[in-house]
XYZ file of N, CA and C in Angstrom:
360
model
N 8.115 34.864 14.473
C 9.945 34.084 14.502
C 9.565 32.982 14.723
N 10.117 32.700 13.803
C 10.821 30.923 13.936
C 11.191 29.713 14.983
N 10.869 29.414 15.930
C 11.370 28.895 17.097
C 11.550 27.611 16.460
N 12.842 26.844 17.050
C 12.675 25.360 16.666
C 12.328 24.563 18.152
N 12.307 25.268 19.079
C 11.985 24.458 20.460
C 11.388 24.307 20.530
N 10.054 24.239 19.704
C 8.204 23.842 19.155
C 8.241 22.609 18.544
N 9.633 22.304 18.266
C 9.704 20.949 17.273
C 10.604 20.454 18.339
N 10.661 19.988 19.688
C 11.333 19.203 19.671
C 10.704 17.823 20.569
N 9.092 17.668 20.502
C 8.651 16.049 20.841
C 8.725 16.498 19.329
N 8.249 16.544 18.563
C 8.219 15.936 16.570
C 9.780 15.855 16.593
N 10.984 16.429 16.643
C 12.185 15.238 16.284
C 12.554 14.073 17.334
N 12.063 14.925 18.293
C 12.060 12.794 19.268
C 11.377 11.894 19.305
N 9.861 12.336 18.659
C 9.687 10.817 17.985
C 9.730 10.371 17.063
N 10.625 11.449 16.082
C 11.054 10.417 15.128
C 11.981 10.183 14.835
N 12.991 10.068 16.237
C 14.104 9.788 16.321
C 14.218 8.507 16.931
N 13.386 8.452 18.385
C 12.818 6.881 19.092
C 11.982 6.206 17.753
N 11.160 6.337 17.409
C 10.497 5.998 15.668
C 11.265 5.107 14.872
N 12.454 5.523 14.597
C 13.457 5.233 13.751
C 13.927 4.173 14.007
N 14.632 4.245 15.740
C 15.381 3.419 16.611
C 14.809 2.186 16.770
N 13.578 2.387 17.019
C 12.656 1.106 17.171
C 12.904 -0.588 16.343
N 12.904 0.026 15.126
C 13.105 -1.136 14.182
C 14.146 -1.516 13.725
N 15.180 0.273 13.702
C 16.332 -0.764 13.570
C 17.031 -1.284 14.816
N 16.484 -1.194 16.063
C 17.290 -1.962 16.581
C 16.442 -3.266 17.011
N 15.235 -3.303 16.531
C 14.168 -4.413 16.615
C 15.259 -5.766 15.723
N 15.165 -4.935 14.378
C 16.077 -5.848 13.186
C 17.678 -6.492 14.062
N 18.465 -5.166 14.776
C 19.649 -5.595 14.658
C 19.804 -7.002 16.153
N 19.084 -6.565 17.061
C 18.720 -7.740 18.110
C 18.394 -9.122 17.349
N 17.214 -9.318 16.901
C 17.024 -9.884 16.249
C 18.058 -10.759 15.315
N 18.862 -10.613 14.889
C 20.106 -10.242 13.382
C 20.991 -11.360 14.791
N 21.180 -10.792 15.460
C 22.148 -11.125 16.503
C 21.758 -12.241 17.611
N 20.716 -12.251 18.381
C 20.225 -13.946 18.348
C 19.641 -14.590 18.254
N 19.698 -14.010 16.715
C 18.547 -15.678 15.942
C 19.981 -16.765 15.729
N 19.800 -17.583 16.138
C 20.188 -19.186 15.285
C 20.055 -19.007 13.733
N 21.759 -19.426 13.831
C 21.965 -19.819 12.116
C 22.462 -21.004 12.329
N 21.539 -21.892 11.310
C 21.457 -23.098 11.325
C 21.315 -22.988 9.175
N 22.222 -23.188 8.425
C 21.638 -23.762 7.211
C 22.042 -25.101 6.294
N 20.906 -25.343 6.834
C 21.160 -26.994 6.018
C 20.298 -26.989 4.914
N 20.252 -28.404 4.590
C 19.372 -28.912 2.830
C 17.716 -28.665 3.821
N 16.790 -28.743 4.920
C 16.064 -28.423 5.184
C 15.357 -27.087 4.835
N 16.608 -26.287 6.120
C 16.205 -24.764 5.929
C 15.950 -23.865 4.734
N 16.884 -25.007 3.143
C 17.293 -24.060 2.455
C 16.236 -24.744 1.284
N 14.836 -25.792 1.383
C 13.938 -26.360 0.622
C 13.013 -25.593 0.861
N 12.503 -25.043 0.398
C 10.760 -24.830 -0.298
C 10.094 -25.364 0.711
N 9.043 -24.433 1.965
C 8.450 -24.834 2.303
C 6.725 -25.183 1.392
N 6.227 -26.014 2.018
C 4.728 -26.262 1.167
C 4.027 -26.534 2.424
N 3.341 -26.545 3.172
C 2.640 -26.499 4.358
C 2.901 -28.174 4.949
N 4.221 -28.307 5.353
C 4.561 -29.580 5.565
C 4.785 -31.135 4.305
N 3.886 -30.322 3.534
C 4.246 -31.311 2.421
C 5.633 -31.243 1.766
N 6.094 -32.767 0.922
C 6.950 -32.798 0.481
C 7.473 -32.174 -0.838
N 8.099 -30.833 -0.839
C 7.907 -30.306 -2.278
C 8.061 -30.982 -3.588
N 7.416 -30.300 -4.326
C 6.789 -31.251 -5.555
C 7.570 -30.154 -6.949
N 8.861 -30.603 -7.260
C 9.361 -29.315 -8.812
C 9.911 -27.789 -8.159
N 10.153 -27.719 -9.116
C 10.795 -26.854 -8.227
C 10.160 -24.989 -8.038
N 10.220 -24.361 -6.896
C 9.318 -23.697 -6.297
C 8.806 -22.385 -7.311
N 10.212 -22.230 -8.658
C 9.792 -21.199 -9.455
C 7.921 -21.282 -10.351
N 7.247 -20.178 -9.810
C 6.306 -20.139 -10.416
C 5.445 -18.897 -11.590
N 5.126 -19.058 -12.236
C 5.327 -17.757 -13.102
C 3.645 -17.509 -12.893
N 2.768 -15.903 -12.802
C 2.467 -16.097 -12.339
C 1.591 -15.315 -13.428
N -0.180 -15.158 -14.543
C -0.631 -14.068 -15.353
C -0.338 -13.212 -15.099
N -0.335 -12.575 -15.895
C -0.061 -10.541 -15.922
C -1.650 -10.659 -15.457
N -2.564 -11.128 -15.499
C -3.865 -11.020 -15.390
C -4.558 -10.953 -14.367
N -3.479 -11.723 -13.025
C -3.462 -11.503 -11.345
C -2.700 -10.043 -10.989
N -2.099 -9.626 -11.829
C -0.946 -8.417 -11.342
C -1.814 -7.322 -11.976
N -2.858 -7.306 -12.354
C -3.596 -6.047 -13.118
C -4.894 -6.271 -12.535
N -5.430 -7.204 -11.482
C -6.473 -6.991 -11.220
C -5.726 -6.508 -9.799
N -4.939 -6.911 -9.301
C -4.313 -6.444 -7.469
C -4.380 -4.930 -7.796
N -3.661 -5.019 -9.144
C -3.167 -3.187 -9.472
C -4.496 -1.930 -9.463
N -5.946 -2.618 -10.174
C -6.974 -2.094 -9.628
C -7.483 -1.848 -8.847
N -7.286 -2.813 -7.963
C -7.944 -3.001 -7.035
C -7.335 -1.905 -6.040
N -5.899 -2.098 -5.956
C -5.311 -1.218 -5.047
C -5.165 0.287 -5.110
N -5.360 0.614 -6.888
C -5.501 1.795 -6.965
C -7.236 2.146 -6.635
N -8.245 1.757 -7.008
C -9.286 2.216 -6.470
C -9.636 2.510 -5.180
N -9.129 0.985 -4.142
C -8.495 1.509 -2.926
C -9.022 3.419 -2.287
N -7.102 2.823 -2.658
C -6.513 4.129 -1.942
C -7.110 5.335 -2.943
N -7.791 5.152 -3.935
C -8.577 6.695 -3.851
C -9.561 7.000 -3.547
N -10.042 5.938 -2.558
C -11.113 6.053 -1.183
C -10.861 6.586 -0.545
N -9.371 6.419 -0.101
C -8.949 6.863 1.168
C -8.986 8.399 1.199
N -8.786 8.800 -0.044
C -8.611 10.344 -0.237
C -10.340 10.895 -0.228
N -11.012 10.063 -0.614
C -12.777 10.963 -0.574
C -13.219 10.479 0.855
N -12.172 10.134 1.807
C -12.987 10.165 2.593
C -12.802 11.635 3.718
N -11.195 11.833 3.447
C -11.653 14.261 4.246
C -11.928 14.311 3.594
N -12.237 14.989 2.409
C -13.252 15.727 1.478
C -14.911 15.086 2.231
N -14.982 14.129 2.280
C -16.965 13.514 2.872
C -16.929 14.623 4.638
N -15.685 14.236 4.987
C -15.489 14.550 6.374
C -15.747 16.338 6.596
N -15.130 16.762 5.473
C -15.348 18.414 5.912
C -15.954 18.836 5.230
N -16.596 17.958 4.467
C -17.548 18.380 3.157
C -18.478 20.328 3.517
N -18.792 20.132 4.709
C -20.159 21.205 5.074
C -18.515 23.140 5.039
N -17.832 22.277 5.623
C -16.678 23.209 5.581
C -15.812 24.267 4.735
N -15.288 23.025 3.389
C -14.549 23.769 1.893
C -15.693 23.975 0.611
N -16.883 24.020 1.005
C -17.690 24.589 -0.287
C -17.943 23.778 -1.151
N -18.656 24.574 -2.038
C -18.761 24.352 -3.818
C -17.000 24.099 -4.657
N -16.674 24.813 -4.169
C -15.078 24.218 -5.016
C -14.881 23.199 -4.892
N -14.660 22.765 -3.648
C -14.045 21.233 -3.027
C -15.350 20.394 -3.676
N -16.440 20.588 -3.446
C -17.331 18.945 -4.086
C -17.356 19.506 -5.606
N -16.945 20.367 -6.455
C -16.578 20.149 -8.112
C -15.482 19.663 -8.372
N -14.062 19.627 -7.160
C -13.209 18.945 -7.308
C -12.949 17.223 -7.273
N -14.095 17.087 -6.096
C -14.636 15.921 -6.180
C -15.384 15.015 -6.895
N -16.083 15.520 -7.539
C -16.796 15.058 -8.604
C -15.982 15.143 -9.902
N -15.261 16.197 -9.835
C -14.258 15.144 -11.506
C -13.512 14.562 -10.818
N -13.016 14.409 -10.006
C -12.271 12.707 -9.322
C -12.495 11.711 -9.419
N -14.054 11.926 -9.466
C -14.873 10.546 -8.945
C -15.266 9.980 -10.584
N -15.212 11.194 -11.239
C -15.713 11.451 -12.537
C -14.291 10.094 -13.269
N -13.200 10.968 -12.982
C -11.794 10.323 -13.523
C -11.537 8.553 -12.789
N -12.172 8.410 -11.938
C -12.288 6.766 -11.474
C -13.995 6.556 -12.210
N -14.540 7.123 -12.102
C -15.530 5.876 -13.072
C -14.817 5.719 -14.810
N -14.509 6.623 -15.355
C -13.747 6.998 -16.745
C -12.090 5.755 -16.556
N -11.714 5.391 -15.512
C -10.908 4.656 -15.536
C -11.253 3.266 -14.996
N -12.430 2.851 -14.400
C -13.033 1.878 -13.905
C -13.531 0.964 -15.353
N -14.116 1.678 -16.153
C -15.179 1.807 -17.202
C -13.515 1.425 -18.718
N -12.807 1.866 -18.445
C -11.385 1.773 -19.451
C -11.034 0.402 -18.663
N -11.482 -0.455 -17.422
C -10.186 -1.246 -17.371
C -11.579 -2.374 -17.118
N -12.466 -2.040 -17.143
C -13.747 -2.712 -17.998
C -13.735 -3.558 -19.378
N -14.067 -2.931 -20.054
C -13.345 -2.566 -21.101
C -11.976 -3.558 -21.756
N -11.003 -3.183 -20.780
C -9.852 -4.435 -21.562
C -9.750 -5.290 -21.005
N -11.018 -5.757 -19.938
C -11.005 -7.348 -19.388
C -9.921 -7.719 -18.526
N -9.650 -5.974 -17.489
C -8.626 -6.132 -16.826
C -9.505 -6.345 -15.610
N -11.132 -6.388 -15.692
C -11.790 -6.690 -13.924
C -12.198 -8.314 -14.219
N -11.852 -9.264 -15.830
C -12.036 -10.625 -15.682
C -11.497 -11.763 -15.265
N -11.692 -12.318 -14.429
C -10.565 -13.469 -13.515
C -10.298 -14.304 -14.656
N -11.471 -14.786 -15.629
C -11.000 -16.021 -16.247
C -10.255 -15.813 -17.470
């Protein structure tokens, strides 16, 4: 039989962890000083007087490099649980992990050939 009272701790944790950031934002909004002057609205450049417009366009290569890094970084996180439970899961999971790493290698070679990994 499905007993809902076993999830009391989960619901309490969920409610408390949702309320803490909401209360933090609410309290900081109420207590924060509101002063909008020309100095407050100007762009900040490490204490130096701002020169020109604050709008600056980055080349797409920067975003591609960051995206490739994030993809391979996240995929490494997926490999960790497989490595920790390798002896329990068996050969089928090893084959899945091998295919997964093979797809990562193909993606890395594709990104390399397209020039997404070159910074210049």
